[in-house]
mmCIF file with all atom_site columns, C-alpha atoms in Angstrom:
data_model
loop_
_atom_site.group_PDB
_atom_site.id
_atom_site.type_symbol
_atom_site.label_atom_id
_atom_site.label_alt_id
_atom_site.label_comp_id
_atom_site.label_asym_id
_atom_site.label_entity_id
_atom_site.label_seq_id
_atom_site.pdbx_PDB_ins_code
_atom_site.Cartn_x
_atom_site.Cartn_y
_atom_site.Cartn_z
_atom_site.occupancy
_atom_site.B_iso_or_equiv
_atom_site.pdbx_formal_charge
_atom_site.auth_seq_id
_atom_site.auth_comp_id
_atom_site.auth_asym_id
_atom_site.auth_atom_id
_atom_site.pdbx_PDB_model_num
ATOM 1   C CA . MET A 1 1   ? -4.019  -16.397 62.850  1.00 0.00 ? 1   MET A CA 1
ATOM 2   C CA . ARG A 1 2   ? -2.224  -13.224 62.021  1.00 0.00 ? 2   ARG A CA 1
ATOM 3   C CA . ARG A 1 3   ? -0.006  -14.991 59.465  1.00 0.00 ? 3   ARG A CA 1
ATOM 4   C CA . ARG A 1 4   ? -3.018  -16.151 57.400  1.00 0.00 ? 4   ARG A CA 1
ATOM 5   C CA . PHE A 1 5   ? -4.337  -12.601 57.180  1.00 0.00 ? 5   PHE A CA 1
ATOM 6   C CA . TYR A 1 6   ? -0.944  -11.425 55.898  1.00 0.00 ? 6   TYR A CA 1
ATOM 7   C CA . CYS A 1 7   ? -0.863  -14.134 53.164  1.00 0.00 ? 7   CYS A CA 1
ATOM 8   C CA . LYS A 1 8   ? -4.321  -13.193 51.960  1.00 0.00 ? 8   LYS A CA 1
ATOM 9   C CA . ASN A 1 9   ? -3.367  -9.554  51.965  1.00 0.00 ? 9   ASN A CA 1
ATOM 10  C CA . SER A 1 10  ? -0.133  -10.116 49.960  1.00 0.00 ? 10  SER A CA 1
ATOM 11  C CA . VAL A 1 11  ? -1.982  -12.147 47.328  1.00 0.00 ? 11  VAL A CA 1
ATOM 12  C CA . ALA A 1 12  ? -4.514  -9.354  46.985  1.00 0.00 ? 12  ALA A CA 1
ATOM 13  C CA . PHE A 1 13  ? -1.674  -6.841  46.709  1.00 0.00 ? 13  PHE A CA 1
ATOM 14  C CA . VAL A 1 14  ? 0.091   -8.784  43.914  1.00 0.00 ? 14  VAL A CA 1
ATOM 15  C CA . PHE A 1 15  ? -3.220  -9.259  42.101  1.00 0.00 ? 15  PHE A CA 1
ATOM 16  C CA . SER A 1 16  ? -4.011  -5.553  42.256  1.00 0.00 ? 16  SER A CA 1
ATOM 17  C CA . VAL A 1 17  ? -0.520  -4.585  40.991  1.00 0.00 ? 17  VAL A CA 1
ATOM 18  C CA . VAL A 1 18  ? -0.840  -6.961  38.017  1.00 0.00 ? 18  VAL A CA 1
ATOM 19  C CA . PHE A 1 19  ? -4.373  -5.722  37.335  1.00 0.00 ? 19  PHE A CA 1
ATOM 20  C CA . PHE A 1 20  ? -3.339  -2.058  37.288  1.00 0.00 ? 20  PHE A CA 1
ATOM 21  C CA . CYS A 1 21  ? -0.324  -2.802  35.070  1.00 0.00 ? 21  CYS A CA 1
ATOM 22  C CA . CYS A 1 22  ? -2.578  -4.513  32.539  1.00 0.00 ? 22  CYS A CA 1
ATOM 23  C CA . ILE A 1 23  ? -5.000  -1.581  32.599  1.00 0.00 ? 23  ILE A CA 1
ATOM 24  C CA . LEU A 1 24  ? -2.088  0.824   32.092  1.00 0.00 ? 24  LEU A CA 1
ATOM 25  C CA . VAL A 1 25  ? -0.842  -1.158  29.068  1.00 0.00 ? 25  VAL A CA 1
ATOM 26  C CA . LEU A 1 26  ? -4.334  -1.118  27.551  1.00 0.00 ? 26  LEU A CA 1
ATOM 27  C CA . ILE A 1 27  ? -4.690  2.620   28.038  1.00 0.00 ? 27  ILE A CA 1
ATOM 28  C CA . ILE A 1 28  ? -1.275  3.356   26.511  1.00 0.00 ? 28  ILE A CA 1
ATOM 29  C CA . SER A 1 29  ? -1.930  1.122   23.498  1.00 0.00 ? 29  SER A CA 1
ATOM 30  C CA . MET A 1 30  ? -5.331  2.728   22.928  1.00 0.00 ? 30  MET A CA 1
ATOM 31  C CA . LEU A 1 31  ? -3.852  6.220   23.048  1.00 0.00 ? 31  LEU A CA 1
ATOM 32  C CA . ARG A 1 32  ? -1.101  5.264   20.579  1.00 0.00 ? 32  ARG A CA 1
ATOM 33  C CA . VAL A 1 33  ? 1.606   7.256   22.232  1.00 0.00 ? 33  VAL A CA 1
ATOM 34  C CA . PRO A 1 34  ? 3.979   8.630   19.554  1.00 0.00 ? 34  PRO A CA 1
ATOM 35  C CA . ASP A 1 35  ? 7.588   7.519   19.264  1.00 0.00 ? 35  ASP A CA 1
ATOM 36  C CA . VAL A 1 36  ? 10.128  9.162   21.509  1.00 0.00 ? 36  VAL A CA 1
ATOM 37  C CA . ASP A 1 37  ? 12.428  11.555  19.679  1.00 0.00 ? 37  ASP A CA 1
ATOM 38  C CA . THR A 1 38  ? 15.922  10.071  19.592  1.00 0.00 ? 38  THR A CA 1
ATOM 39  C CA . GLY A 1 39  ? 17.483  13.526  19.559  1.00 0.00 ? 39  GLY A CA 1
ATOM 40  C CA . ASN A 1 40  ? 19.992  12.660  16.846  1.00 0.00 ? 40  ASN A CA 1
ATOM 41  C CA . GLY A 1 41  ? 17.918  14.017  13.984  1.00 0.00 ? 41  GLY A CA 1
ATOM 42  C CA . ALA A 1 42  ? 17.162  10.547  12.657  1.00 0.00 ? 42  ALA A CA 1
ATOM 43  C CA . MET A 1 43  ? 13.689  10.109  11.305  1.00 0.00 ? 43  MET A CA 1
ATOM 44  C CA . SER A 1 44  ? 11.549  7.382   12.757  1.00 0.00 ? 44  SER A CA 1
ATOM 45  C CA . ILE A 1 45  ? 10.080  4.913   10.297  1.00 0.00 ? 45  ILE A CA 1
ATOM 46  C CA . TYR A 1 46  ? 6.705   5.641   11.863  1.00 0.00 ? 46  TYR A CA 1
ATOM 47  C CA . ASP A 1 47  ? 6.718   9.397   11.231  1.00 0.00 ? 47  ASP A CA 1
ATOM 48  C CA . ASP A 1 48  ? 3.908   10.557  8.978   1.00 0.00 ? 48  ASP A CA 1
ATOM 49  C CA . THR A 1 49  ? 5.216   13.850  7.699   1.00 0.00 ? 49  THR A CA 1
ATOM 50  C CA . SER A 1 50  ? 4.156   13.366  4.102   1.00 0.00 ? 50  SER A CA 1
ATOM 51  C CA . LEU A 1 51  ? 1.438   15.396  2.460   1.00 0.00 ? 51  LEU A CA 1
ATOM 52  C CA . LYS A 1 52  ? -1.902  13.693  2.273   1.00 0.00 ? 52  LYS A CA 1
ATOM 53  C CA . SER A 1 53  ? -3.872  14.032  -0.899  1.00 0.00 ? 53  SER A CA 1
ATOM 54  C CA . SER A 1 54  ? -7.590  13.685  -1.144  1.00 0.00 ? 54  SER A CA 1
ATOM 55  C CA . GLY A 1 55  ? -9.130  10.297  -1.781  1.00 0.00 ? 55  GLY A CA 1
ATOM 56  C CA . ASN A 1 56  ? -10.379 11.434  -5.186  1.00 0.00 ? 56  ASN A CA 1
ATOM 57  C CA . ASP A 1 57  ? -7.146  12.540  -6.807  1.00 0.00 ? 57  ASP A CA 1
ATOM 58  C CA . LYS A 1 58  ? -7.983  13.448  -10.423 1.00 0.00 ? 58  LYS A CA 1
ATOM 59  C CA . SER A 1 59  ? -4.473  12.735  -11.725 1.00 0.00 ? 59  SER A CA 1
ATOM 60  C CA . VAL A 1 60  ? -4.707  9.140   -10.514 1.00 0.00 ? 60  VAL A CA 1
ATOM 61  C CA . GLY A 1 61  ? -8.210  8.541   -11.884 1.00 0.00 ? 61  GLY A CA 1
ATOM 62  C CA . SER A 1 62  ? -11.053 6.407   -10.585 1.00 0.00 ? 62  SER A CA 1
ATOM 63  C CA . PHE A 1 63  ? -9.323  3.058   -11.157 1.00 0.00 ? 63  PHE A CA 1
ATOM 64  C CA . GLY A 1 64  ? -6.085  4.366   -9.639  1.00 0.00 ? 64  GLY A CA 1
ATOM 65  C CA . ASN A 1 65  ? -7.996  5.512   -6.566  1.00 0.00 ? 65  ASN A CA 1
ATOM 66  C CA . MET A 1 66  ? -9.570  2.044   -6.332  1.00 0.00 ? 66  MET A CA 1
ATOM 67  C CA . MET A 1 67  ? -6.080  0.511   -6.350  1.00 0.00 ? 67  MET A CA 1
ATOM 68  C CA . ILE A 1 68  ? -4.734  2.911   -3.747  1.00 0.00 ? 68  ILE A CA 1
ATOM 69  C CA . ASP A 1 69  ? -7.753  2.413   -1.476  1.00 0.00 ? 69  ASP A CA 1
ATOM 70  C CA . MET A 1 70  ? -6.952  -1.314  -1.313  1.00 0.00 ? 70  MET A CA 1
ATOM 71  C CA . LEU A 1 71  ? -3.702  -0.557  0.530   1.00 0.00 ? 71  LEU A CA 1
ATOM 72  C CA . PRO A 1 72  ? -3.438  0.684   4.122   1.00 0.00 ? 72  PRO A CA 1
ATOM 73  C CA . GLU A 1 73  ? -2.262  4.304   4.311   1.00 0.00 ? 73  GLU A CA 1
ATOM 74  C CA . ASP A 1 74  ? -0.278  3.700   7.490   1.00 0.00 ? 74  ASP A CA 1
ATOM 75  C CA . LEU A 1 75  ? 2.181   1.234   5.912   1.00 0.00 ? 75  LEU A CA 1
ATOM 76  C CA . ALA A 1 76  ? 4.946   2.113   3.472   1.00 0.00 ? 76  ALA A CA 1
ATOM 77  C CA . PHE A 1 77  ? 4.154   1.045   -0.105  1.00 0.00 ? 77  PHE A CA 1
ATOM 78  C CA . THR A 1 78  ? 5.061   2.334   -3.539  1.00 0.00 ? 78  THR A CA 1
ATOM 79  C CA . VAL A 1 79  ? 2.411   1.867   -6.215  1.00 0.00 ? 79  VAL A CA 1
ATOM 80  C CA . PHE A 1 80  ? 2.949   2.197   -9.963  1.00 0.00 ? 80  PHE A CA 1
ATOM 81  C CA . VAL A 1 81  ? -0.629  3.069   -10.956 1.00 0.00 ? 81  VAL A CA 1
ATOM 82  C CA . PRO A 1 82  ? -1.635  2.930   -14.622 1.00 0.00 ? 82  PRO A CA 1
ATOM 83  C CA . SER A 1 83  ? -3.173  6.119   -15.992 1.00 0.00 ? 83  SER A CA 1
ATOM 84  C CA . GLU A 1 84  ? -6.851  6.182   -16.965 1.00 0.00 ? 84  GLU A CA 1
ATOM 85  C CA . THR A 1 85  ? -5.743  6.036   -20.610 1.00 0.00 ? 85  THR A CA 1
ATOM 86  C CA . ALA A 1 86  ? -3.614  2.956   -19.905 1.00 0.00 ? 86  ALA A CA 1
ATOM 87  C CA . PHE A 1 87  ? -6.484  1.220   -18.107 1.00 0.00 ? 87  PHE A CA 1
ATOM 88  C CA . GLU A 1 88  ? -8.710  1.778   -21.122 1.00 0.00 ? 88  GLU A CA 1
ATOM 89  C CA . ARG A 1 89  ? -6.069  0.994   -23.760 1.00 0.00 ? 89  ARG A CA 1
ATOM 90  C CA . ASP A 1 90  ? -4.446  -2.056  -22.132 1.00 0.00 ? 90  ASP A CA 1
ATOM 91  C CA . LEU A 1 91  ? -7.225  -3.550  -19.985 1.00 0.00 ? 91  LEU A CA 1
ATOM 92  C CA . ARG A 1 92  ? -10.337 -2.234  -21.767 1.00 0.00 ? 92  ARG A CA 1
ATOM 93  C CA . LEU A 1 93  ? -11.648 -0.705  -18.538 1.00 0.00 ? 93  LEU A CA 1
ATOM 94  C CA . SER A 1 94  ? -13.563 2.534   -18.887 1.00 0.00 ? 94  SER A CA 1
ATOM 95  C CA . ALA A 1 95  ? -15.051 4.534   -16.040 1.00 0.00 ? 95  ALA A CA 1
ATOM 96  C CA . ASN A 1 96  ? -18.420 4.741   -17.814 1.00 0.00 ? 96  ASN A CA 1
ATOM 97  C CA . ASN A 1 97  ? -18.745 1.023   -18.497 1.00 0.00 ? 97  ASN A CA 1
ATOM 98  C CA . SER A 1 98  ? -16.673 -0.883  -15.905 1.00 0.00 ? 98  SER A CA 1
ATOM 99  C CA . LEU A 1 99  ? -18.004 0.784   -12.755 1.00 0.00 ? 99  LEU A CA 1
ATOM 100 C CA . VAL A 1 100 ? -21.658 -0.155  -13.305 1.00 0.00 ? 100 VAL A CA 1
ATOM 101 C CA . GLU A 1 101 ? -23.227 -2.473  -10.752 1.00 0.00 ? 101 GLU A CA 1
ATOM 102 C CA . GLU A 1 102 ? -23.172 -5.554  -13.013 1.00 0.00 ? 102 GLU A CA 1
ATOM 103 C CA . LYS A 1 103 ? -19.420 -5.268  -13.717 1.00 0.00 ? 103 LYS A CA 1
ATOM 104 C CA . ILE A 1 104 ? -18.000 -3.799  -10.500 1.00 0.00 ? 104 ILE A CA 1
ATOM 105 C CA . ASN A 1 105 ? -16.940 -7.177  -9.048  1.00 0.00 ? 105 ASN A CA 1
ATOM 106 C CA . ASP A 1 106 ? -15.063 -8.098  -12.242 1.00 0.00 ? 106 ASP A CA 1
ATOM 107 C CA . THR A 1 107 ? -13.443 -4.669  -12.223 1.00 0.00 ? 107 THR A CA 1
ATOM 108 C CA . TYR A 1 108 ? -12.267 -5.138  -8.625  1.00 0.00 ? 108 TYR A CA 1
ATOM 109 C CA . VAL A 1 109 ? -10.746 -8.506  -9.556  1.00 0.00 ? 109 VAL A CA 1
ATOM 110 C CA . VAL A 1 110 ? -8.750  -6.969  -12.411 1.00 0.00 ? 110 VAL A CA 1
ATOM 111 C CA . ILE A 1 111 ? -7.708  -3.954  -10.314 1.00 0.00 ? 111 ILE A CA 1
ATOM 112 C CA . SER A 1 112 ? -6.544  -6.126  -7.397  1.00 0.00 ? 112 SER A CA 1
ATOM 113 C CA . ARG A 1 113 ? -4.547  -8.314  -9.780  1.00 0.00 ? 113 ARG A CA 1
ATOM 114 C CA . VAL A 1 114 ? -2.870  -5.244  -11.289 1.00 0.00 ? 114 VAL A CA 1
ATOM 115 C CA . LEU A 1 115 ? -2.158  -3.994  -7.754  1.00 0.00 ? 115 LEU A CA 1
ATOM 116 C CA . GLY A 1 116 ? -0.318  -7.226  -6.981  1.00 0.00 ? 116 GLY A CA 1
ATOM 117 C CA . PHE A 1 117 ? 1.977   -6.659  -9.966  1.00 0.00 ? 117 PHE A CA 1
ATOM 118 C CA . SER A 1 118 ? 2.562   -2.953  -9.436  1.00 0.00 ? 118 SER A CA 1
ATOM 119 C CA . ALA A 1 119 ? 3.009   -2.377  -5.693  1.00 0.00 ? 119 ALA A CA 1
ATOM 120 C CA . ILE A 1 120 ? 6.170   -2.882  -3.668  1.00 0.00 ? 120 ILE A CA 1
ATOM 121 C CA . PRO A 1 121 ? 6.252   -2.950  0.138   1.00 0.00 ? 121 PRO A CA 1
ATOM 122 C CA . ARG A 1 122 ? 8.635   -0.025  0.589   1.00 0.00 ? 122 ARG A CA 1
ATOM 123 C CA . VAL A 1 123 ? 8.988   3.663   -0.177  1.00 0.00 ? 123 VAL A CA 1
ATOM 124 C CA . LEU A 1 124 ? 10.623  4.368   -3.533  1.00 0.00 ? 124 LEU A CA 1
ATOM 125 C CA . ASP A 1 125 ? 10.882  8.030   -4.526  1.00 0.00 ? 125 ASP A CA 1
ATOM 126 C CA . THR A 1 126 ? 12.374  8.969   -7.877  1.00 0.00 ? 126 THR A CA 1
ATOM 127 C CA . ALA A 1 127 ? 15.347  10.452  -6.025  1.00 0.00 ? 127 ALA A CA 1
ATOM 128 C CA . MET A 1 128 ? 16.223  6.928   -4.859  1.00 0.00 ? 128 MET A CA 1
ATOM 129 C CA . VAL A 1 129 ? 16.529  5.586   -8.432  1.00 0.00 ? 129 VAL A CA 1
ATOM 130 C CA . PRO A 1 130 ? 19.903  6.115   -10.125 1.00 0.00 ? 130 PRO A CA 1
ATOM 131 C CA . ILE A 1 131 ? 20.024  8.078   -13.397 1.00 0.00 ? 131 ILE A CA 1
ATOM 132 C CA . GLY A 1 132 ? 21.673  6.644   -16.467 1.00 0.00 ? 132 GLY A CA 1
ATOM 133 C CA . GLY A 1 133 ? 19.799  3.447   -17.195 1.00 0.00 ? 133 GLY A CA 1
ATOM 134 C CA . GLU A 1 134 ? 21.045  1.490   -14.185 1.00 0.00 ? 134 GLU A CA 1
ATOM 135 C CA . GLU A 1 135 ? 18.201  -0.843  -13.181 1.00 0.00 ? 135 GLU A CA 1
ATOM 136 C CA . VAL A 1 136 ? 17.238  -1.648  -9.632  1.00 0.00 ? 136 VAL A CA 1
ATOM 137 C CA . SER A 1 137 ? 14.999  -4.673  -9.088  1.00 0.00 ? 137 SER A CA 1
ATOM 138 C CA . TYR A 1 138 ? 12.260  -5.135  -6.503  1.00 0.00 ? 138 TYR A CA 1
ATOM 139 C CA . ASP A 1 139 ? 9.696   -7.852  -5.912  1.00 0.00 ? 139 ASP A CA 1
ATOM 140 C CA . SER A 1 140 ? 6.077   -6.753  -6.104  1.00 0.00 ? 140 SER A CA 1
ATOM 141 C CA . LEU A 1 141 ? 3.375   -7.955  -3.727  1.00 0.00 ? 141 LEU A CA 1
ATOM 142 C CA . SER A 1 142 ? 2.647   -10.906 -6.023  1.00 0.00 ? 142 SER A CA 1
ATOM 143 C CA . GLY A 1 143 ? 6.342   -11.797 -6.349  1.00 0.00 ? 143 GLY A CA 1
ATOM 144 C CA . PHE A 1 144 ? 6.599   -10.357 -9.875  1.00 0.00 ? 144 PHE A CA 1
ATOM 145 C CA . GLU A 1 145 ? 10.034  -8.803  -10.412 1.00 0.00 ? 145 GLU A CA 1
ATOM 146 C CA . LEU A 1 146 ? 10.005  -5.084  -11.212 1.00 0.00 ? 146 LEU A CA 1
ATOM 147 C CA . PHE A 1 147 ? 12.986  -3.450  -12.899 1.00 0.00 ? 147 PHE A CA 1
ATOM 148 C CA . VAL A 1 148 ? 13.059  0.256   -12.039 1.00 0.00 ? 148 VAL A CA 1
ATOM 149 C CA . SER A 1 149 ? 15.319  2.766   -13.780 1.00 0.00 ? 149 SER A CA 1
ATOM 150 C CA . LYS A 1 150 ? 15.467  6.298   -15.178 1.00 0.00 ? 150 LYS A CA 1
ATOM 151 C CA . ASP A 1 151 ? 16.023  7.005   -18.851 1.00 0.00 ? 151 ASP A CA 1
ATOM 152 C CA . ALA A 1 152 ? 18.448  9.646   -20.129 1.00 0.00 ? 152 ALA A CA 1
ATOM 153 C CA . GLY A 1 153 ? 15.818  12.365  -19.606 1.00 0.00 ? 153 GLY A CA 1
ATOM 154 C CA . GLY A 1 154 ? 15.305  11.381  -15.951 1.00 0.00 ? 154 GLY A CA 1
ATOM 155 C CA . VAL A 1 155 ? 11.881  9.775   -16.579 1.00 0.00 ? 155 VAL A CA 1
ATOM 156 C CA . LEU A 1 156 ? 11.058  6.861   -14.272 1.00 0.00 ? 156 LEU A CA 1
ATOM 157 C CA . VAL A 1 157 ? 10.721  3.565   -16.189 1.00 0.00 ? 157 VAL A CA 1
ATOM 158 C CA . VAL A 1 158 ? 9.364   0.316   -14.701 1.00 0.00 ? 158 VAL A CA 1
ATOM 159 C CA . ASN A 1 159 ? 9.594   -2.855  -16.811 1.00 0.00 ? 159 ASN A CA 1
ATOM 160 C CA . GLY A 1 160 ? 9.665   -0.716  -19.950 1.00 0.00 ? 160 GLY A CA 1
ATOM 161 C CA . VAL A 1 161 ? 6.645   1.411   -18.944 1.00 0.00 ? 161 VAL A CA 1
ATOM 162 C CA . LYS A 1 162 ? 7.358   5.151   -18.629 1.00 0.00 ? 162 LYS A CA 1
ATOM 163 C CA . SER A 1 163 ? 5.904   7.353   -15.913 1.00 0.00 ? 163 SER A CA 1
ATOM 164 C CA . GLU A 1 164 ? 3.546   10.270  -16.468 1.00 0.00 ? 164 GLU A CA 1
ATOM 165 C CA . SER A 1 165 ? 3.520   11.686  -12.937 1.00 0.00 ? 165 SER A CA 1
ATOM 166 C CA . VAL A 1 166 ? 5.711   10.747  -9.987  1.00 0.00 ? 166 VAL A CA 1
ATOM 167 C CA . ASP A 1 167 ? 6.177   11.083  -6.234  1.00 0.00 ? 167 ASP A CA 1
ATOM 168 C CA . MET A 1 168 ? 2.581   11.742  -5.215  1.00 0.00 ? 168 MET A CA 1
ATOM 169 C CA . LYS A 1 169 ? 2.037   10.888  -1.578  1.00 0.00 ? 169 LYS A CA 1
ATOM 170 C CA . ARG A 1 170 ? -1.020  9.662   0.269   1.00 0.00 ? 170 ARG A CA 1
ATOM 171 C CA . GLY A 1 171 ? -0.234  8.820   3.880   1.00 0.00 ? 171 GLY A CA 1
ATOM 172 C CA . LYS A 1 172 ? 2.880   6.674   3.725   1.00 0.00 ? 172 LYS A CA 1
ATOM 173 C CA . LEU A 1 173 ? 2.108   5.545   0.178   1.00 0.00 ? 173 LEU A CA 1
ATOM 174 C CA . VAL A 1 174 ? 4.166   6.818   -2.760  1.00 0.00 ? 174 VAL A CA 1
ATOM 175 C CA . VAL A 1 175 ? 2.222   6.830   -6.036  1.00 0.00 ? 175 VAL A CA 1
ATOM 176 C CA . HIS A 1 176 ? 3.689   6.995   -9.526  1.00 0.00 ? 176 HIS A CA 1
ATOM 177 C CA . VAL A 1 177 ? 1.247   7.235   -12.472 1.00 0.00 ? 177 VAL A CA 1
ATOM 178 C CA . MET A 1 178 ? 2.453   5.136   -15.403 1.00 0.00 ? 178 MET A CA 1
ATOM 179 C CA . ASP A 1 179 ? 1.673   5.253   -19.128 1.00 0.00 ? 179 ASP A CA 1
ATOM 180 C CA . GLY A 1 180 ? 0.918   1.536   -19.236 1.00 0.00 ? 180 GLY A CA 1
ATOM 181 C CA . VAL A 1 181 ? -0.019  -1.435  -17.072 1.00 0.00 ? 181 VAL A CA 1
ATOM 182 C CA . ILE A 1 182 ? 2.661   -3.460  -15.331 1.00 0.00 ? 182 ILE A CA 1
ATOM 183 C CA . MET A 1 183 ? 1.701   -7.141  -15.565 1.00 0.00 ? 183 MET A CA 1
ATOM 184 C CA . ASP A 1 184 ? 3.168   -10.556 -16.237 1.00 0.00 ? 184 ASP A CA 1
ATOM 185 C CA . ALA A 1 185 ? 2.830   -12.333 -19.592 1.00 0.00 ? 185 ALA A CA 1
ATOM 186 C CA . GLU A 1 186 ? 0.115   -14.720 -18.379 1.00 0.00 ? 186 GLU A CA 1
ATOM 187 C CA . PHE A 1 187 ? -2.147  -11.912 -17.163 1.00 0.00 ? 187 PHE A CA 1
ATOM 188 C CA . GLU A 1 188 ? -1.410  -9.855  -20.275 1.00 0.00 ? 188 GLU A CA 1
ATOM 189 C CA . GLN A 1 189 ? -2.507  -12.771 -22.440 1.00 0.00 ? 189 GLN A CA 1
ATOM 190 C CA . SER A 1 190 ? -5.707  -13.220 -20.401 1.00 0.00 ? 190 SER A CA 1
ATOM 191 C CA . VAL A 1 191 ? -6.786  -9.602  -20.947 1.00 0.00 ? 191 VAL A CA 1
ATOM 192 C CA . GLU A 1 192 ? -5.964  -9.439  -24.667 1.00 0.00 ? 192 GLU A CA 1
ATOM 193 C CA . PRO A 1 193 ? -9.037  -9.115  -26.888 1.00 0.00 ? 193 PRO A CA 1
ATOM 194 C CA . ASP A 1 194 ? -10.318 -12.278 -28.517 1.00 0.00 ? 194 ASP A CA 1
ATOM 195 C CA . PHE A 1 195 ? -10.117 -11.942 -32.274 1.00 0.00 ? 195 PHE A CA 1
ATOM 196 C CA . ASP A 1 196 ? -12.650 -14.245 -33.808 1.00 0.00 ? 196 ASP A CA 1
ATOM 197 C CA . GLY A 1 197 ? -12.878 -12.510 -37.182 1.00 0.00 ? 197 GLY A CA 1
ATOM 198 C CA . ASP A 1 198 ? -16.414 -11.116 -36.662 1.00 0.00 ? 198 ASP A CA 1
ATOM 199 C CA . ASP A 1 199 ? -15.614 -7.472  -37.442 1.00 0.00 ? 199 ASP A CA 1
#
């Protein structure tokens, strides 16, 4: 009789240990305990020591902010955002006309397509790009190959498009404002104006 009581008690003990371990794991994961310092001065890939800019950064513009807001701030991405002038010149998107309720869905489609061509899933500061015209290639989110270099003056150039402003940080994102839109030939052809001779 005594042996049966012991078996029931040991099963209850094992169950309670497993239960408390699961609760402990849940609590730790909810608290998001930070990484342990390795002590060797190496930076963890999860450190967020960059400066955060506001969500309405004027130098990026309204369409640039739309692009950046589509990416998570806690993952490392580099985005080559077209300037407001480039959006209007190359894609015919203007803040006054393209953000109205009737056109907002079409605008999001174009912006998300541009994001696929102009974002890479890694941090790329201008200091990481060699000077002197040597190109470094990266695949964008859509698989489009980006050729990144610096011209003789040290200006960042991506697929022939020069930068206007570089190395802005938002969370773990690195943002470079470009004087043009990075896109493949098929998308470029789809956004070109239709000339039907009715001027």
